[in-house]
XYZ file of C-alpha atoms in Angstrom:
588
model
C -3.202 -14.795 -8.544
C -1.573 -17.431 -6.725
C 1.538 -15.634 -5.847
C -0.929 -12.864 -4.442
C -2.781 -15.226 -2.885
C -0.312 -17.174 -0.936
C 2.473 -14.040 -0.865
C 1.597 -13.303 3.033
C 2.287 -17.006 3.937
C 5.776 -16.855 1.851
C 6.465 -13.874 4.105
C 5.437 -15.359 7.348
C 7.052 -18.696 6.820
C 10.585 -16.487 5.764
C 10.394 -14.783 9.108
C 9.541 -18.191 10.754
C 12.720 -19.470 9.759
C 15.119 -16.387 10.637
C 14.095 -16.793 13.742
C 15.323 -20.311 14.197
C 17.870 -20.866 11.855
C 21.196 -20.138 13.179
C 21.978 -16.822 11.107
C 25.290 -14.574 12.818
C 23.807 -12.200 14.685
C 24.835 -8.871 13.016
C 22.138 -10.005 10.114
C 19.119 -10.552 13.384
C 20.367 -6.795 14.419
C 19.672 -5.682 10.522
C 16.697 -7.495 10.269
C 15.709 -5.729 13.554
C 16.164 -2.292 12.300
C 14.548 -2.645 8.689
C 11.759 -4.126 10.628
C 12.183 -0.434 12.997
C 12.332 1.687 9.985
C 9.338 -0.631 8.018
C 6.866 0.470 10.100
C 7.625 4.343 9.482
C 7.247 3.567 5.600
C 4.298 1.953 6.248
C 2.813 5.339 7.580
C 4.117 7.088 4.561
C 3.323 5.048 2.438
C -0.456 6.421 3.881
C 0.901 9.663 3.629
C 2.241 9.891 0.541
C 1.551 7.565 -1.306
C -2.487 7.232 -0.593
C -3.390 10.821 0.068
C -0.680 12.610 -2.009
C 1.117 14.576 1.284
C 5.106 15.075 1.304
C 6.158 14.694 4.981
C 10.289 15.110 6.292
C 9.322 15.102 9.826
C 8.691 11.370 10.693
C 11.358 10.808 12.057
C 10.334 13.388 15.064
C 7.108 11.430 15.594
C 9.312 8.280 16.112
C 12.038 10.365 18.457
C 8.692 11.683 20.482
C 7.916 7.542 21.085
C 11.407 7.225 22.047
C 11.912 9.767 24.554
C 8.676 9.608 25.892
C 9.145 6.038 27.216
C 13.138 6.316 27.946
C 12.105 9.851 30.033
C 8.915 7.822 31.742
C 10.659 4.240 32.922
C 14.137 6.120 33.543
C 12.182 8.431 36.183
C 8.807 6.896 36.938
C 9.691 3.034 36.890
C 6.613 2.436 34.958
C 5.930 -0.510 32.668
C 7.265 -0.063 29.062
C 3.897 -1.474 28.049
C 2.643 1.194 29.690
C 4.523 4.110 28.641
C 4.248 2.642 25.211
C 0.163 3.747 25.201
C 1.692 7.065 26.952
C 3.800 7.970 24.089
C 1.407 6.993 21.921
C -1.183 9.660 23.117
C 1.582 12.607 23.472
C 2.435 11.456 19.854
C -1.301 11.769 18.843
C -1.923 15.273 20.765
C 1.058 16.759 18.840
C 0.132 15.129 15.443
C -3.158 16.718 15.809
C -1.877 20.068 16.537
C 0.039 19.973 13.608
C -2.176 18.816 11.035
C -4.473 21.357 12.002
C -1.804 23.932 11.258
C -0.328 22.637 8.251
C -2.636 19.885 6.317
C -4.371 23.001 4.970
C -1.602 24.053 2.912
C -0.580 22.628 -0.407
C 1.871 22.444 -3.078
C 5.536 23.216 -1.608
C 4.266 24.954 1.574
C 3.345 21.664 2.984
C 6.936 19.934 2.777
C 8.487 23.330 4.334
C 6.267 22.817 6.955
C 6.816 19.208 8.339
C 10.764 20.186 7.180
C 10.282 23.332 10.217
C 8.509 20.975 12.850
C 11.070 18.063 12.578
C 14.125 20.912 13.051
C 12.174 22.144 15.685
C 11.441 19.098 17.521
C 15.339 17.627 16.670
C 16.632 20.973 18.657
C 14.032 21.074 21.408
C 15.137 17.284 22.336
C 18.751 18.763 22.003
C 18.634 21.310 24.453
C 16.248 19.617 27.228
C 18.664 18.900 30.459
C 15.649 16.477 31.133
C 16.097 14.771 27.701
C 19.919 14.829 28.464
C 20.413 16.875 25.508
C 22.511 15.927 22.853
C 24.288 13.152 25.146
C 20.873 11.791 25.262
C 19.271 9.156 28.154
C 21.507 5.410 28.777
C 20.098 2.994 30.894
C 16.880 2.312 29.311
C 15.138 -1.134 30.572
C 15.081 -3.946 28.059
C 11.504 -5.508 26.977
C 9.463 -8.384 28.705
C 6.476 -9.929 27.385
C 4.453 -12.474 30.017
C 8.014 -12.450 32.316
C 10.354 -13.614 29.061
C 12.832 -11.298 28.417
C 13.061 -9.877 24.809
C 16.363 -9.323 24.950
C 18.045 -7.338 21.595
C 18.443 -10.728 19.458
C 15.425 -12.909 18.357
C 13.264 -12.439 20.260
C 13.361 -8.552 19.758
C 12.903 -9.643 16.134
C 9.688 -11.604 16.764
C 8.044 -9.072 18.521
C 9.004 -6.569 15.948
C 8.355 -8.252 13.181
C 4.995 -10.068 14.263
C 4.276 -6.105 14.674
C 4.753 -4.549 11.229
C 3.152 -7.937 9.425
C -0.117 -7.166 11.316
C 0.265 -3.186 10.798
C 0.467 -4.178 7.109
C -2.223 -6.322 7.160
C -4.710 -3.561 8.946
C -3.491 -1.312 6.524
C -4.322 -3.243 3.307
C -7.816 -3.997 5.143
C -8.263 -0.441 5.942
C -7.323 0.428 2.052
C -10.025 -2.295 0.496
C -12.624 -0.591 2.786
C -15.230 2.525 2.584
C -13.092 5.150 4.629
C -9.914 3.844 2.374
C -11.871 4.399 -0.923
C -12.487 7.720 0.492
C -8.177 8.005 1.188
C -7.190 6.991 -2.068
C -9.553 9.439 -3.750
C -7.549 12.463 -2.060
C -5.003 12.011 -4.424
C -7.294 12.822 -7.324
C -8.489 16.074 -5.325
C -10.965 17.449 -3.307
C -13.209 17.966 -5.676
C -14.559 14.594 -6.495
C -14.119 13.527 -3.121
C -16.292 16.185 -1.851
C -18.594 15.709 -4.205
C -19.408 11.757 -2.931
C -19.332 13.142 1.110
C -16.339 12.505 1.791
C -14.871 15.447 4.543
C -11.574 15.107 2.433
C -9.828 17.339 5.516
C -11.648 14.814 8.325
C -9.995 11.852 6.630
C -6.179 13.773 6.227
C -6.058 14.147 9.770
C -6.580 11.004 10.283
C -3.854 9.809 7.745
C -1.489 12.206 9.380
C -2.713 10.534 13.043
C -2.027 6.685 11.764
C 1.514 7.613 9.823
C 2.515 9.362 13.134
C 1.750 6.678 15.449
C 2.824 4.316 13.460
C 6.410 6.299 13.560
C 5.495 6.806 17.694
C 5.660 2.433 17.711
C 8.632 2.370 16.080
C 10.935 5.155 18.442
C 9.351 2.722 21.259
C 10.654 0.108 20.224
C 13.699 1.339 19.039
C 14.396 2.677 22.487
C 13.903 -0.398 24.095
C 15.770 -1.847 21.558
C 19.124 0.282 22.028
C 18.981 0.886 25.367
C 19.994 4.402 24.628
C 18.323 7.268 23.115
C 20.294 10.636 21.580
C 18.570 13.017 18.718
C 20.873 11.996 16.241
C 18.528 9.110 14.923
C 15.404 11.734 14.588
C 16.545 14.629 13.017
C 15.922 15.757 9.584
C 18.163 13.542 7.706
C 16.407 10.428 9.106
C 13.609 11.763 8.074
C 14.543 12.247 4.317
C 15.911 8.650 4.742
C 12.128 7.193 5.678
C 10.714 8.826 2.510
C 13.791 7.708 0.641
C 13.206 3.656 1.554
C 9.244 4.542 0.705
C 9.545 5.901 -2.542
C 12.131 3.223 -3.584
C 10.473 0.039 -2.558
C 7.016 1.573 -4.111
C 5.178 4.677 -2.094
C 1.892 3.403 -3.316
C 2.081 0.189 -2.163
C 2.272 -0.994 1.021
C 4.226 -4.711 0.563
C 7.051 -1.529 -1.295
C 7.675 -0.304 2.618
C 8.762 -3.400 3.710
C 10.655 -3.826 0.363
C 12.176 -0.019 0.532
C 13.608 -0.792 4.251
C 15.081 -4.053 3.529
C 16.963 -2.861 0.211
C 18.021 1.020 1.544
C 19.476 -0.445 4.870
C 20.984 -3.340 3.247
C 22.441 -1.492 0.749
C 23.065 1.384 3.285
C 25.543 -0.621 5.009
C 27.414 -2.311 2.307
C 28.046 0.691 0.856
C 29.646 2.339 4.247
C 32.165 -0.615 4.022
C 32.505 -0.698 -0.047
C 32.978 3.113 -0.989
C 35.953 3.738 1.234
C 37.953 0.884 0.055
C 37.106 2.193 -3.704
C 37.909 5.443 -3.022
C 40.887 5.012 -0.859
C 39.084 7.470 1.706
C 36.476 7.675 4.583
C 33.424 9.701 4.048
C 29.671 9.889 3.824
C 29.515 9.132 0.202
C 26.660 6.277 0.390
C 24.456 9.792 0.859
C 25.876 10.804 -2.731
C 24.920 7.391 -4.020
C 21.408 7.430 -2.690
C 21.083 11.234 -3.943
C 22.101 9.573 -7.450
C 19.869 6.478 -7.028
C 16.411 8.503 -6.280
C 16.999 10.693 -8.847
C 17.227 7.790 -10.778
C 14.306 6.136 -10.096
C 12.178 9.383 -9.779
C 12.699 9.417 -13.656
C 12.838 5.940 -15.053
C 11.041 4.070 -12.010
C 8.797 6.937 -10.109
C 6.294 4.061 -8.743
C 9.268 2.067 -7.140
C 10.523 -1.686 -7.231
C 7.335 -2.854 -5.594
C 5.916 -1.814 -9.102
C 7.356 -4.632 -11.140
C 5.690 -7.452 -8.793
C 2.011 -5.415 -8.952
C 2.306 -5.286 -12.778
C 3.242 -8.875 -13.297
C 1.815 -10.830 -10.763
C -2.331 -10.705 -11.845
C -4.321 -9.699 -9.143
C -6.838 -11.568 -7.646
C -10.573 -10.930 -8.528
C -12.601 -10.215 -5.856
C -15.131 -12.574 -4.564
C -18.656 -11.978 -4.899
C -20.034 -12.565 -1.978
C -22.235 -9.407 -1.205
C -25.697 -11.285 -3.496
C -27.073 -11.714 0.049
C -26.653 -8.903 1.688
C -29.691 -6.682 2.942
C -30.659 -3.467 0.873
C -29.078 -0.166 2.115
C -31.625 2.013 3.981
C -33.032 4.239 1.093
C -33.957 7.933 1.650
C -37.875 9.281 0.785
C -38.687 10.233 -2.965
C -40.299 13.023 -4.142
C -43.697 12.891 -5.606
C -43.806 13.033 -9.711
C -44.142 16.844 -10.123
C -42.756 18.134 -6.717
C -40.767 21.037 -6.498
C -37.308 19.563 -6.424
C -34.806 22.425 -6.916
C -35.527 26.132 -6.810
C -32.845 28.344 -8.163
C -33.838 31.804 -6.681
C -31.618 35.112 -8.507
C -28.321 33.363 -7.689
C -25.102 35.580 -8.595
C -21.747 35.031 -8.773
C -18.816 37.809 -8.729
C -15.238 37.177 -9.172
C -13.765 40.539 -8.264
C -15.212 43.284 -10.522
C -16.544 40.499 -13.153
C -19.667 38.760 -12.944
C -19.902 35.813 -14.264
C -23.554 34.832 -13.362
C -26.425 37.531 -12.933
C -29.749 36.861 -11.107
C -30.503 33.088 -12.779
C -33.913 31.586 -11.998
C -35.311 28.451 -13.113
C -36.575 25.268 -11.281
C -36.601 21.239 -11.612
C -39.187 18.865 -10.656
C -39.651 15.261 -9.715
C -39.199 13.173 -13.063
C -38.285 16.283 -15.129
C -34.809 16.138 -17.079
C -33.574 20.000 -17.069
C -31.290 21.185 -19.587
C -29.129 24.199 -19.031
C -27.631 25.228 -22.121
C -25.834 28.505 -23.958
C -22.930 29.068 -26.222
C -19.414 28.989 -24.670
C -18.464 31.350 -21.646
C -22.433 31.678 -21.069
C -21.701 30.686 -17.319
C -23.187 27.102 -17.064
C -20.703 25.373 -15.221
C -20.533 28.198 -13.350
C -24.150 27.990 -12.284
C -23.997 24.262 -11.899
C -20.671 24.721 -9.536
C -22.791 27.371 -7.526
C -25.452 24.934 -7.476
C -23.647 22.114 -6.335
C -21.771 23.975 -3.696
C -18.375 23.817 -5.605
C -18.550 27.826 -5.419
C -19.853 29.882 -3.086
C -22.810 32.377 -4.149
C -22.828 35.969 -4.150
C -26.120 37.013 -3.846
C -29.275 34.379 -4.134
C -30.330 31.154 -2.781
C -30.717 27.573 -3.767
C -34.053 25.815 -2.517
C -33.691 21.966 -2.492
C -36.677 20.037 -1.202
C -37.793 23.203 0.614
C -34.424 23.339 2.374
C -32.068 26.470 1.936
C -28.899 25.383 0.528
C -27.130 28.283 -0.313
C -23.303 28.499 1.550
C -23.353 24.589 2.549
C -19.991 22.675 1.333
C -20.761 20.539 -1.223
C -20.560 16.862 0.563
C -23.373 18.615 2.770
C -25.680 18.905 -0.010
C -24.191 15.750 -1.607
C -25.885 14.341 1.888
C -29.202 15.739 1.251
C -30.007 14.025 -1.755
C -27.899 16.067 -4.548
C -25.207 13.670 -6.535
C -23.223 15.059 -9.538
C -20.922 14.122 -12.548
C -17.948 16.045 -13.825
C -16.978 17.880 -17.164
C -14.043 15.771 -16.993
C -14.209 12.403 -15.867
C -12.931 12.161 -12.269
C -11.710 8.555 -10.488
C -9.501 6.752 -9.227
C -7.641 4.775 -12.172
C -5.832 1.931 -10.373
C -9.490 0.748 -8.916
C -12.111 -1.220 -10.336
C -15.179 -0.161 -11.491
C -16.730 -1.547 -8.636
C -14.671 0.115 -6.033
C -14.775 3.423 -7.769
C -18.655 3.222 -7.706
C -18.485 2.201 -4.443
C -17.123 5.587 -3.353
C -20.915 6.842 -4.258
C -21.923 4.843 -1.336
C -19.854 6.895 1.137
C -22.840 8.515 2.752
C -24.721 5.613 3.117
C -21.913 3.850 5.470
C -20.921 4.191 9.163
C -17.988 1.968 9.653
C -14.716 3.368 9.903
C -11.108 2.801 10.305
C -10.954 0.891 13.294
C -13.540 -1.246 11.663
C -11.780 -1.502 8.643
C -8.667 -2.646 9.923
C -9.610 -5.467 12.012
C -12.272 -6.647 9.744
C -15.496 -5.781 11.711
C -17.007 -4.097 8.785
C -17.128 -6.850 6.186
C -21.408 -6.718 6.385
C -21.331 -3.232 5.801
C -18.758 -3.590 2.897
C -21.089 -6.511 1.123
C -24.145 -4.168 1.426
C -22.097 -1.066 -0.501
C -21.051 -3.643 -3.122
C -23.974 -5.001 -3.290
C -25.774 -1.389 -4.304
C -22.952 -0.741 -6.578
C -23.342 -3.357 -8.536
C -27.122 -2.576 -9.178
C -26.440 0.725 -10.010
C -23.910 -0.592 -12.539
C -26.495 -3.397 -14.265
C -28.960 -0.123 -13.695
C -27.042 1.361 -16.265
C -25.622 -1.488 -18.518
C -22.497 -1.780 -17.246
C -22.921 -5.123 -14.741
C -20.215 -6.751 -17.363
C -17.757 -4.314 -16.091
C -17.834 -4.869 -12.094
C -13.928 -5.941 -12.326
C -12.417 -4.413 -15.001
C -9.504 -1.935 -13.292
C -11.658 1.667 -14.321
C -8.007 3.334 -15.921
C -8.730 1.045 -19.103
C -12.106 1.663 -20.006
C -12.887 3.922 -22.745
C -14.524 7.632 -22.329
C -18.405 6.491 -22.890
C -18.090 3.672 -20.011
C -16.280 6.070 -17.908
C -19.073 8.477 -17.966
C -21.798 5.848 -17.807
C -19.312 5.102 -14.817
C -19.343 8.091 -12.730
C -23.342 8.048 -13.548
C -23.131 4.781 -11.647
C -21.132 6.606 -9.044
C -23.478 9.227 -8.501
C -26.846 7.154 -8.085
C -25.149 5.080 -5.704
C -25.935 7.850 -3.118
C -29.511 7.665 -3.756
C -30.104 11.310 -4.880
C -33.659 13.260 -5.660
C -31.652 15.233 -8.134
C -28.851 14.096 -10.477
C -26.324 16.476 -11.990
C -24.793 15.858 -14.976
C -21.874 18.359 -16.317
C -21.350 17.604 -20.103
C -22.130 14.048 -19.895
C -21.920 13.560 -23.552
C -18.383 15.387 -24.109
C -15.699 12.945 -26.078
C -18.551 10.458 -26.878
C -18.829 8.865 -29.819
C -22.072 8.537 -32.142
C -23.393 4.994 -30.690
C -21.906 6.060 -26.846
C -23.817 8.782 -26.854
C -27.270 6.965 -28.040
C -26.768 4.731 -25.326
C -26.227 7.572 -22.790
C -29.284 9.087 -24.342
C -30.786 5.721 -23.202
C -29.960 5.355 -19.678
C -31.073 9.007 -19.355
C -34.389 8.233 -20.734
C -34.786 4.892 -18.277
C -33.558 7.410 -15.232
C -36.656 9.784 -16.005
C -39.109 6.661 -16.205
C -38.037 5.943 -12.850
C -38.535 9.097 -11.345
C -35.245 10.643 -11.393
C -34.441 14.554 -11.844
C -31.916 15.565 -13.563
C -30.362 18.617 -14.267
C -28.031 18.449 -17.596
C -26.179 21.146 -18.689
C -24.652 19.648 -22.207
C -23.263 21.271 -26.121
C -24.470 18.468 -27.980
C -28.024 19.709 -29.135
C -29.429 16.489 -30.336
C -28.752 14.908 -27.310
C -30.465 17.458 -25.363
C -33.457 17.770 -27.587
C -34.224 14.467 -27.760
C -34.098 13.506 -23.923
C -34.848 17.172 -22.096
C -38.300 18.192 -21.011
C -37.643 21.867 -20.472
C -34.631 23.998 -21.563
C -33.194 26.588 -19.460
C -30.660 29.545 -22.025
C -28.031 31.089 -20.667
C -26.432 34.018 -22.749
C -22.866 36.049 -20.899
C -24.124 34.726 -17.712
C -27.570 36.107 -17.663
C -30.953 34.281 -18.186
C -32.128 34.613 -21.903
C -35.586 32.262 -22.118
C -36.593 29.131 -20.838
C -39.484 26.665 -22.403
C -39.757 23.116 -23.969
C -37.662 22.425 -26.724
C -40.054 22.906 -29.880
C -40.537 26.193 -28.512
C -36.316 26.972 -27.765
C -35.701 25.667 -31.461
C -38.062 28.723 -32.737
C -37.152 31.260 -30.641
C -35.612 33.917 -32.252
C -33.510 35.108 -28.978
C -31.648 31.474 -28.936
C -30.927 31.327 -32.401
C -29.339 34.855 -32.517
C -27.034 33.621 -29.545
C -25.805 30.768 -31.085
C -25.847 32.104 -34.177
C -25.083 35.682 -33.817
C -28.065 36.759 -35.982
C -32.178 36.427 -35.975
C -32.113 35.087 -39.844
């Protein structure tokens, strides 16, 4: 916890003394450019790493920061200070664009398409007589700060350097905060993160925005740094470089970009000088090497060297310092016996099949629902329509007197309706406390800006502060720090139950909450179901286990090849002829 802890300081104090020890200067000019190609990672690291989005066209955003201050104090004479926050915004207008165009796509499509836009933008600064084309712009002004001159030595690699510690810093603050919960639960899919509010597109844009300007910084300062500008540092093979230094030094952590940079440059270069004298001939072959050392560590290392410090060095538990903080504004409860939800002939076709026809039922206030029905009956395909997972066919869904038939599901997640899933959904590498914490998404304001420079932290105590009561709500306040990929399936469910009252719902969804429990999990789910009811909560439960659901269910809603069969409480579903026969395939 210590190393953790005082890590940062270790760092700082390092940097400290490069800067005034008497080092050669070829190892300042190295420095300089790891700390150049750092704060690219650092974006990726965002990118890829956080939201699970392959990107080879970085290294276009940092030639548009580049160019766009070389063209602007070559021709305008304006401040590089200036055209730094001018490059910044073309940088941000064509990130935009693109994400727009392309963050919709998935699996390979997406890596084709930042592959076509950094080609595209590599040739377009090619063949610009106003960019110089490939000979490039010479000349460029060198950097002052307060009338001392940067120069390309030391000083460059204070400015530089002070720069990617703080990045770093706002990006671990922006991780540990409610809009990076809601990041690092794209990774998992949209699903869940739709499910707790989150506007999983809303916050890949953003993403994309941050890793590009991040990149935009860097081809500032790198112009300002060489003096020069050309293509040849921001075409496609640059790009595959950045992810290559990411996905080495760790692409899920963001102390691995740092460590990426300083190991692929340093071995980058020794390489250049090593190979040939091996070989007894000149050539590219460091590229071979690197092509052997990713596949490498894509098999036996695929979280990166960064990994071995995370997994040995114990991190530090969080302090509790939320008991304070105010309650989080609640929303207004139904009355006991209100019409909650009203499921109105609600249909569902997949082509020619249909796989729910005309379904009716309702909930209300304090009233635990239980939608049952052999396999393939069409439950979770009800509860999905229900939920807004799929869209409906024909029907409606009343909740609380509102129409909420064709919303998305975060929109109905915001109007009081929270759910589980059949199979557990979260983020592993979390706590329990943070992944509970994502149920509080809807509830919060604050957002990245606030996260990275720390303005939210009274927000943040009041989320923790509510997950943590939902956790003791449900028995699991021994839990709050226990890293949520070790617990065992009954406290994972009980988890995501935790999860889902964070967002203060009317009506709680629970998809086969009892599936993989065993006999003494599921009597103490049976338990926190019952204490739910008592307070006034409604649940819908659809659920295979039959003594769970006749022991805690009010009413009983059968399903039979995705049509209604009968409905009633559950003395009268264990007579009834009609349910046995469908479970049983016979009356007798």
């Amino acid at each position: 916890m210590l190393a953790r802890r005082y890590g940062l300081w270790a760092l700082i104090v390092v940097l400290v003394g490069v800067a005034v020890l008497p080092l050669p200067d070829f190892w300042i000019t190295q420095l300089n450019y790891i700390g150049l190609y750092s704060l690219v990672c650092l974006g990726l690291v965002l990118l890829t790493g956080v939201a699970g989005l392959t990107s080879f066209g970085q290294a276009a955003f940092v030639g548009i920061g580049a160019y766009s201050t070389a063209w602007l104090t070559l021709n305008t004479g304006l401040s590089p200070w200036l055209t730094l926050f001018i490059g910044l915004g073309l940088t941000a207008a064509c990130a935009l664009i693109l994400a727009l165009l392309t963050l919709r796509m998935s699996g390979h499509y997406l890596p084709l398409a930042t592959m076509a836009w950094g080609l595209s933008l590599y040739y377009l600064m090619g063949n610009l007589d106003a960019l110089g084309k490939y000979d490039g712009l010479l000349g460029i002004q060198g950097l002052t700060l307060l009338g001392w001159e940067v120069g390309q030595g030391r000083g460059f690699f204070a400015l530089t350097w002070t720069i990617v510690v703080l990045a770093a810093l706002a990006i671990v603050q922006l991780l540990d905060s409610r809009a990076g919960r809601a990041m690092r639960s794209l990774r998992s899919g949209t699903l869940m993160a739709e499910a707790m509010g989150v506007s999983t597109l809303r916050y890949k844009i953003i993403i994309f925005l941050i890793a590009a300007l991040l990149a935009s910084l860097s081809g500032w300062l790198f112009a300002h740094f060489q003096r020069t500008v050309n293509p040849s540092p921001f075409g496609l093979k640059m790009g595959i470089e950045y992810l290559f230094m990411t996905v080495v030094g760790g692409v899920g952590h963001v102390w691995g970009a740092l460590t990426g940079a300083l190991l692929t440059k340093l071995l980058e270069d020794q390489l250049q000088v090593l190979l040939p004298q091996w070989l007894g001939t000149s050539g590219s072959y460091e590229i071979i090497v690197f092509g052997i050392v990713l596949v490498l560590m894509l098999k036996f290392l695929p979280d990166g060297l960064w990994s071995f410090v995370d997994r040995r060095v114990p991190r530090a538990r969080r302090k509790e310092d939320w008991a304070g903080a105010p309650d989080l504004p609640a929303r207004a409860k139904p009355e006991q016996g209100e019409l909650v939800l009203d499921v109105q002939a609600i249909r569902k076709e997949f082509g020619g099949l249909v796989a729910v026809k005309d379904i009716s039922f309702q909930i209300r206030a304090g009233q635990i629902v239980g939608l049952i029905g052999p396999n393939g009956a069409g439950k979770s395909t009800t509860f999905n329509l229900i939920s807004g997972v799929l869209s409906l066919t024909s029907g409606n869904v009343v909740f609380r007197g509102e129409k909420i038939g064709g919303l998305r599901s975060r929109e109905i997640a915001a109007r009081g309706m929270s759910r589980t899933f059949q199979h557990v959904k979260m983020i592993p590498d979390m706590t329990v406390l943070e992944n509970v914490a994502l149920g509080t998404h809807l509830r919060g304001t604050k957002g990245v800006v606030s996260a990275m420079t720390r303005l939210n932290r009274s927000e943040e105590q009041q989320l923790f502060r509510e997950a943590q009561r939902q956790l003791e709500r449900i028995g699991m306040g021994a839990f709050l720090h226990e890293q949520a990929g070790n617990l065992a399936m009954g406290p994972q469910r009980l988890m995501e139950i935790a999860r889902a009252l964070c967002s203060d719902p009317a009506l709680l969804l629970l998809d086969e909450p009892a599936a993989g429990l065993r006999h003494q999990e599921k009597l103490a789910l049976g338990g926190v179901l019952r204490q739910l009811r008592a307070e006034g909560m409604s649940i819908l439960l659809v659920e295979h286990d039959m003594d769970l659901v006749m022991g805690i269910c009010d009413h009983l809603v059968v399903m039979e090849f995705g049509t209604y069969l009968t409905e009633g409480t559950p003395a009268f579903i264990q007579q009834s002829p009609a349910v046995r026969a469908a479970y049983l395939g016979t009356e007798h």
